[in-house]
Coordinates of C-alpha atoms and ligand atoms in Angstrom, one line a residue:
M1 CA 37.3 -22.4 -3.3
A2 CA 35.5 -19.0 -2.8
D3 CA 34.0 -19.2 -6.4
F4 CA 32.9 -22.8 -5.7
D5 CA 31.4 -21.9 -2.4
K6 CA 29.5 -19.0 -4.1
L7 CA 28.3 -21.3 -6.9
A8 CA 27.2 -23.9 -4.4
A9 CA 25.5 -21.4 -2.0
P10 CA 21.8 -22.0 -1.4
V11 CA 19.6 -19.6 -3.5
G12 CA 17.3 -19.0 -0.5
T13 CA 13.5 -19.3 0.1
T14 CA 11.2 -18.5 -2.8
L15 CA 8.0 -16.6 -2.3
D16 CA 6.0 -19.7 -3.3
R17 CA 7.7 -21.9 -0.7
F18 CA 7.5 -19.2 2.0
I19 CA 3.7 -18.8 1.4
M20 CA 3.2 -22.6 1.6
M21 CA 5.5 -22.9 4.7
R22 CA 3.5 -20.2 6.5
Q23 CA 0.1 -21.5 5.4
Q24 CA -0.6 -22.9 8.9
D25 CA -0.6 -19.2 10.1
F26 CA -3.9 -18.6 8.3
L27 CA -7.1 -19.2 10.2
Y28 CA -8.6 -20.9 7.1
A29 CA -5.5 -22.9 6.0
T30 CA -7.0 -24.5 3.0
G31 CA -4.5 -23.2 0.5
E32 CA -6.9 -20.7 -1.1
L33 CA -5.2 -17.6 0.3
S34 CA -1.8 -19.0 -0.6
Q35 CA -3.0 -19.5 -4.2
L36 CA -4.4 -15.9 -4.2
L37 CA -1.0 -14.5 -3.2
R38 CA 0.6 -16.6 -5.9
D39 CA -1.8 -15.2 -8.4
I40 CA -0.8 -11.7 -7.5
A41 CA 2.9 -12.6 -7.7
L42 CA 2.4 -14.0 -11.2
A43 CA 0.7 -10.8 -12.5
T44 CA 3.5 -8.9 -10.8
K45 CA 6.2 -10.7 -12.9
I46 CA 4.3 -9.9 -16.1
V47 CA 3.8 -6.2 -15.1
N48 CA 7.5 -6.0 -14.1
R49 CA 8.5 -7.2 -17.6
E50 CA 6.4 -4.5 -19.3
I51 CA 7.5 -1.7 -17.0
N52 CA 11.2 -2.5 -17.5
R53 CA 10.8 -2.1 -21.3
A54 CA 8.1 0.6 -21.3
G55 CA 10.2 3.0 -23.3
L56 CA 10.9 0.3 -25.9
I57 CA 7.4 -1.0 -26.7
N58 CA 5.7 2.4 -26.7
I59 CA 3.6 1.9 -23.6
S60 CA 4.8 5.0 -21.8
G61 CA 2.6 8.0 -21.6
T62 CA -1.1 8.5 -21.5
Y63 CA -3.8 6.1 -22.6
G64 CA -6.2 8.9 -23.6
A65 CA -8.9 8.3 -21.0
I66 CA -9.7 9.7 -17.5
N67 CA -10.3 7.2 -14.7
V68 CA -12.9 7.4 -11.9
Q69 CA -10.3 9.5 -9.9
G70 CA -10.5 12.2 -12.6
E71 CA -6.9 11.4 -13.3
E72 CA -5.4 10.9 -16.8
Q73 CA -4.8 7.1 -17.2
Q74 CA -1.3 6.1 -18.2
K75 CA -1.0 3.2 -20.7
M76 CA 0.7 1.2 -18.0
D77 CA -2.2 1.8 -15.6
V78 CA -4.5 0.1 -18.1
I79 CA -2.1 -2.7 -18.8
A80 CA -1.4 -3.4 -15.1
N81 CA -5.1 -3.3 -14.3
I82 CA -5.8 -5.9 -17.1
R83 CA -3.0 -8.1 -15.9
F84 CA -4.0 -8.2 -12.2
I85 CA -7.7 -8.6 -12.9
R86 CA -7.0 -11.4 -15.3
A87 CA -4.7 -13.2 -12.9
L88 CA -7.2 -12.9 -10.1
K89 CA -10.1 -14.1 -12.3
N90 CA -8.1 -17.1 -13.6
G91 CA -6.9 -18.0 -10.2
G92 CA -10.5 -18.5 -9.1
E93 CA -10.0 -17.6 -5.4
T94 CA -11.4 -14.1 -5.7
C95 CA -15.2 -13.5 -6.2
V96 CA -15.0 -9.7 -6.7
I97 CA -12.4 -7.0 -7.2
A98 CA -12.2 -3.3 -6.4
S99 CA -9.7 -1.4 -8.5
E100 CA -8.6 2.2 -8.5
E101 CA -9.0 2.1 -12.3
N102 CA -12.6 0.9 -12.3
D103 CA -15.7 3.0 -11.2
T104 CA -17.5 -0.1 -9.8
I105 CA -16.7 -3.5 -8.4
I106 CA -15.5 -6.1 -10.9
D107 CA -17.5 -9.4 -10.8
T108 CA -15.0 -12.3 -11.5
E109 CA -17.9 -14.7 -11.9
K110 CA -15.9 -17.1 -9.7
Y111 CA -18.6 -17.4 -7.0
Q112 CA -16.8 -20.2 -5.2
G113 CA -14.0 -17.7 -4.4
R114 CA -13.9 -17.0 -0.7
Y115 CA -11.8 -13.7 -1.0
V116 CA -12.2 -10.2 -2.2
V117 CA -9.3 -8.0 -3.4
A118 CA -9.0 -4.2 -3.4
I119 CA -6.1 -3.1 -5.6
D120 CA -4.2 0.0 -6.9
P121 CA -2.7 -1.7 -9.9
L122 CA 0.0 0.9 -10.5
D123 CA 0.3 3.8 -8.1
G124 CA 2.5 6.7 -9.3
S125 CA 2.5 5.5 -12.9
S126 CA 3.1 8.9 -14.3
N127 CA 6.6 8.5 -13.0
I128 CA 7.4 5.6 -15.4
D129 CA 8.2 8.0 -18.2
V130 CA 11.0 9.5 -16.0
N131 CA 12.2 6.2 -14.6
V132 CA 11.1 6.8 -11.1
S133 CA 9.9 3.8 -8.9
V134 CA 6.2 2.9 -9.0
G135 CA 4.2 0.4 -7.1
T136 CA 1.1 -1.9 -6.8
I137 CA -0.8 -2.0 -3.5
F138 CA -3.3 -4.7 -2.6
S139 CA -5.7 -5.6 0.3
I140 CA -7.5 -8.9 0.8
Y141 CA -10.6 -9.7 2.8
R142 CA -12.6 -12.9 3.3
R143 CA -16.0 -12.4 1.6
M144 CA -19.0 -11.7 3.8
S145 CA -21.5 -12.4 1.0
P146 CA -22.7 -16.1 0.8
I147 CA -20.6 -18.5 -1.3
N148 CA -21.9 -19.3 -4.8
T149 CA -23.3 -15.7 -5.1
P150 CA -21.7 -12.7 -6.7
G151 CA -19.4 -10.6 -4.4
T152 CA -20.9 -7.3 -3.2
I153 CA -19.7 -3.8 -2.4
E154 CA -20.5 -4.7 1.3
D155 CA -17.6 -7.2 1.1
F156 CA -15.3 -4.1 0.9
M157 CA -16.9 -2.2 3.7
Q158 CA -15.7 -4.5 6.5
G159 CA -13.1 -2.1 7.8
G160 CA -9.3 -2.2 7.8
T161 CA -9.0 -4.5 10.8
Q162 CA -10.8 -7.2 8.9
Q163 CA -8.0 -7.5 6.2
V164 CA -6.6 -11.0 6.1
A165 CA -3.6 -10.0 4.0
A166 CA -2.1 -6.9 2.4
G167 CA 1.0 -6.1 0.4
Y168 CA 2.7 -3.9 -2.1
I169 CA 5.2 -4.4 -4.9
I170 CA 7.8 -1.8 -5.6
F171 CA 9.1 -1.6 -9.2
G172 CA 12.3 0.2 -8.5
S173 CA 16.1 -0.4 -8.8
S174 CA 15.0 -3.9 -7.8
T175 CA 11.5 -5.3 -7.8
M176 CA 10.3 -6.3 -4.3
F177 CA 7.1 -8.0 -3.1
V178 CA 6.3 -7.1 0.5
Y179 CA 3.3 -8.5 2.3
T180 CA 1.7 -9.5 5.7
T181 CA -1.0 -11.9 6.7
G182 CA -1.0 -10.5 10.2
H183 CA 2.1 -12.5 11.3
G184 CA 4.8 -9.9 10.6
V185 CA 6.0 -8.4 7.3
N186 CA 8.3 -10.1 4.9
G187 CA 10.0 -8.8 1.8
F188 CA 11.0 -10.7 -1.4
T189 CA 13.4 -9.5 -4.1
Y190 CA 12.8 -10.6 -7.7
E191 CA 15.6 -12.5 -9.4
H192 CA 15.0 -11.8 -13.1
S193 CA 17.3 -14.6 -14.3
L194 CA 15.2 -17.2 -12.4
G195 CA 11.8 -15.5 -12.6
E196 CA 11.4 -16.0 -8.9
F197 CA 11.0 -13.8 -5.8
F198 CA 13.4 -14.8 -3.0
L199 CA 13.1 -13.9 0.7
S200 CA 15.5 -10.9 1.2
H201 CA 13.9 -8.9 4.1
P202 CA 12.6 -11.3 6.7
N203 CA 10.4 -9.9 9.6
M204 CA 10.7 -6.2 8.6
K205 CA 10.4 -3.7 11.4
I206 CA 10.3 0.1 11.2
K207 CA 12.3 2.2 13.7
D208 CA 10.3 3.9 16.4
A209 CA 12.0 7.2 15.4
G210 CA 13.5 8.3 12.1
K211 CA 14.8 11.4 10.6
I212 CA 13.0 11.6 7.2
Y213 CA 9.7 13.3 6.5
S214 CA 7.9 12.8 3.2
I215 CA 5.3 15.4 2.1
N216 CA 4.6 17.7 -0.9
E217 CA 5.7 21.0 0.8
G218 CA 4.7 22.8 -2.4
L219 CA 1.2 22.4 -1.1
A220 CA 2.0 23.9 2.4
M221 CA -0.1 27.0 1.8
E222 CA -3.1 24.8 1.4
M223 CA -2.4 22.8 4.6
T224 CA -3.9 23.4 8.0
E225 CA -2.1 25.2 10.9
G226 CA -1.4 21.9 12.6
V227 CA 0.4 20.4 9.6
K228 CA 2.4 23.6 9.1
A229 CA 3.4 23.5 12.8
Y230 CA 4.6 19.9 12.3
L231 CA 6.6 21.0 9.3
D232 CA 8.3 23.7 11.3
Y233 CA 9.0 21.1 14.1
C234 CA 10.7 18.9 11.5
K235 CA 13.0 21.8 10.5
E236 CA 14.0 22.8 14.1
T237 CA 17.5 21.8 15.5
D238 CA 17.3 19.2 18.3
K239 CA 20.0 16.5 18.5
E240 CA 18.0 14.3 20.8
T241 CA 15.3 13.9 18.2
Y242 CA 17.7 13.9 15.2
R243 CA 16.3 17.2 13.9
P244 CA 16.3 18.9 11.5
Y245 CA 14.9 15.9 9.6
S246 CA 15.6 15.3 5.9
C247 CA 12.8 15.9 3.5
R248 CA 12.5 13.1 1.0
Y249 CA 9.5 13.1 -1.4
I250 CA 9.6 10.8 -4.4
G251 CA 6.0 11.5 -5.5
S252 CA 5.4 7.8 -5.6
L253 CA 3.6 6.6 -2.4
V254 CA 5.0 3.0 -2.5
A255 CA 8.6 4.2 -2.9
D256 CA 8.3 6.8 -0.1
F257 CA 6.6 4.2 2.1
H258 CA 9.2 1.5 1.4
R259 CA 12.1 3.8 2.1
N260 CA 10.6 4.9 5.4
L261 CA 9.8 1.3 6.4
L262 CA 13.5 0.4 5.9
K263 CA 15.1 3.6 7.3
G264 CA 12.4 5.1 9.6
G265 CA 10.4 8.2 8.8
I266 CA 6.9 9.6 8.2
Y267 CA 4.8 10.0 5.1
I268 CA 2.1 12.6 5.2
Y269 CA -0.6 13.4 2.6
P270 CA -2.9 15.7 4.6
A271 CA -6.2 17.3 3.9
T272 CA -5.7 20.4 1.8
K273 CA -8.0 23.3 0.8
K274 CA -8.6 21.6 -2.5
L275 CA -8.7 18.0 -1.2
K276 CA -10.6 18.3 2.1
T277 CA -10.3 14.6 2.8
G278 CA -6.8 14.2 1.3
K279 CA -5.8 12.6 -2.0
L280 CA -5.1 9.0 -1.1
R281 CA -7.7 6.2 -1.2
L282 CA -8.8 4.3 1.9
L283 CA -9.5 0.9 0.6
Y284 CA -6.5 0.2 -1.7
E285 CA -3.8 2.5 -0.4
A286 CA -4.3 3.6 3.2
F287 CA -5.8 0.4 4.6
P288 CA -3.2 -2.1 3.2
L289 CA -0.2 0.1 4.0
S290 CA -1.6 0.7 7.5
F291 CA -2.0 -3.0 8.1
I292 CA 1.7 -3.5 7.0
I293 CA 3.1 -0.6 9.0
E294 CA 1.3 -1.7 12.2
Q295 CA 2.6 -5.3 11.7
A296 CA 6.1 -3.7 11.3
G297 CA 5.7 -1.8 14.6
G298 CA 4.7 1.6 13.1
K299 CA 1.6 3.7 13.2
A300 CA -1.0 5.0 10.7
S301 CA -3.8 7.5 11.2
D302 CA -5.9 10.2 9.4
G303 CA -4.2 12.6 11.8
I304 CA -6.6 11.8 14.6
N305 CA -8.2 8.3 14.3
R306 CA -6.3 5.0 13.9
M307 CA -6.5 4.4 10.2
L308 CA -7.5 0.7 10.4
E309 CA -10.6 1.7 12.4
I310 CA -11.9 4.3 9.9
K311 CA -15.3 3.3 8.7
P312 CA -15.4 2.8 5.0
T313 CA -18.6 4.0 3.3
T314 CA -17.7 4.3 -0.4
L315 CA -15.4 2.3 -2.8
H316 CA -13.1 5.2 -3.7
Q317 CA -13.3 7.4 -0.6
R318 CA -10.2 9.4 0.2
T319 CA -8.5 10.0 3.5
P320 CA -5.7 12.1 4.9
L321 CA -2.7 9.7 5.7
Y322 CA -0.1 10.0 8.4
I323 CA 2.0 6.8 8.3
G324 CA 5.4 5.6 9.5
S325 CA 7.6 5.6 12.6
K326 CA 5.4 5.5 15.7
T327 CA 6.8 8.5 17.6
M328 CA 6.8 10.6 14.4
V329 CA 3.2 9.9 13.7
E330 CA 2.3 10.6 17.3
K331 CA 4.1 13.9 17.2
A332 CA 2.3 15.0 14.1
E333 CA -1.0 14.0 15.7
E334 CA -0.1 16.0 18.8
M335 CA 0.6 19.1 16.6
L336 CA -2.8 18.7 15.0
R337 CA -4.5 18.5 18.4
I338 CA -2.7 21.6 19.7
H339 CA -3.2 23.7 16.6
E340 CA -6.6 22.7 15.3
A341 CA -10.0 22.8 16.9
V342 CA -11.4 19.3 17.1
K343 CA -15.0 18.6 17.3
T344 CA -16.8 15.4 18.2
S345 CA -18.2 13.6 15.2
P346 CA -21.2 11.3 14.9
Q347 CA -18.7 8.5 15.4
P348 CA -18.2 6.9 18.9
L349 CA -16.9 9.3 21.5
S350 CA -13.4 7.9 21.2
K351 CA -13.3 9.2 17.7
V352 CA -13.0 12.9 16.9
E353 CA -12.7 14.8 13.6
R354 CA -10.8 17.9 12.8
G355 CA -12.7 21.1 12.8
Ligands
LIG1 P1 1.2 15.0 -5.3 C1 0.7 9.4 -7.1 O1 -0.3 10.0 -7.9 C2 0.1 9.5 -5.7 O2 -1.1 8.8 -5.6 C3 1.1 8.9 -4.7 O3 1.8 7.8 -5.2 C4 2.0 10.1 -4.4 O4 2.6 10.0 -3.1 C5 1.1 11.2 -4.5 O5 0.0 10.9 -5.3 C6 1.7 12.5 -5.1 O6 0.8 13.5 -5.1 O7 0.0 15.8 -5.1 O8 2.3 15.3 -4.3 O9 1.8 15.1 -6.7

């Protein structure tokens, strides 16, 4: 009977059905945001297929161009970018797109679209050649610009607290689609044989305290005293706070973030001597992951200011990123305050910037 029970077991809730079921959660429940999320999921399935056979169809390696980040584009960067842009254009709900791979905003010519999407189509793509997990990160806002006109760059300058949805896809040992619309975080695992995402991680929450820290310690000499003090803290022995922590750094933001979300931990990409405002991008990396981590009970900052309240000024601006378990991020922030002179910035008094 066991085999029969297994055969007859329900397959679970698909992403499509979950999005439709939760549609009433959205302030503007007219189905457009649901359709947008489905458009992203469709492109994800296509990208997933290509990543899984990258070594077989000669799409590993570099494309032979440098993107706006000054980074060498991988072939899969270009393919993923094309796939997501095309899916969003054809879906019709998005009037304008900001992509890590494009210098300027992308006009979809769908001026009825009420949403704008900022996306990192394939973060960590240089890892594909060595079979390490990679990911896509997206952030969605309602447009500010008038309907029936082209979307504008101001549509992307609303600030992290104005996101209506955010998510990531991790292409790893399994492919998962994780997203929030401000009503908790839910994770879906891709069933290749059915071509569907199924709810596998309902209502995801991060532990207040973990024992994993993720940072490129090879850059430690370029980091500030506060960060170095926190790294020393991570290595000290203290049973009450599970120290010494384990250092786990995959070199793929989505993979490190996802592991920390499931197990507890902190990911740090700080300011360095070379990258004075950090390496990671505010609009399509830090903001969406910060929305998700706060919805999961965690915390995200630039080391001083709440990440979601950072004021965006340019499309590809970078930011230091401290993100993960609440008490671990707070400890890192405390170390920065103790070890680094802080000066008031032109921002409101409640905001300070490192010296
Ligand atoms: P580094 C990948 O290029 C990425 O943007 C993130 O996915 C990753 O966490 C980080 O950069 C790795 O950077 O300087 O440690 O190689």
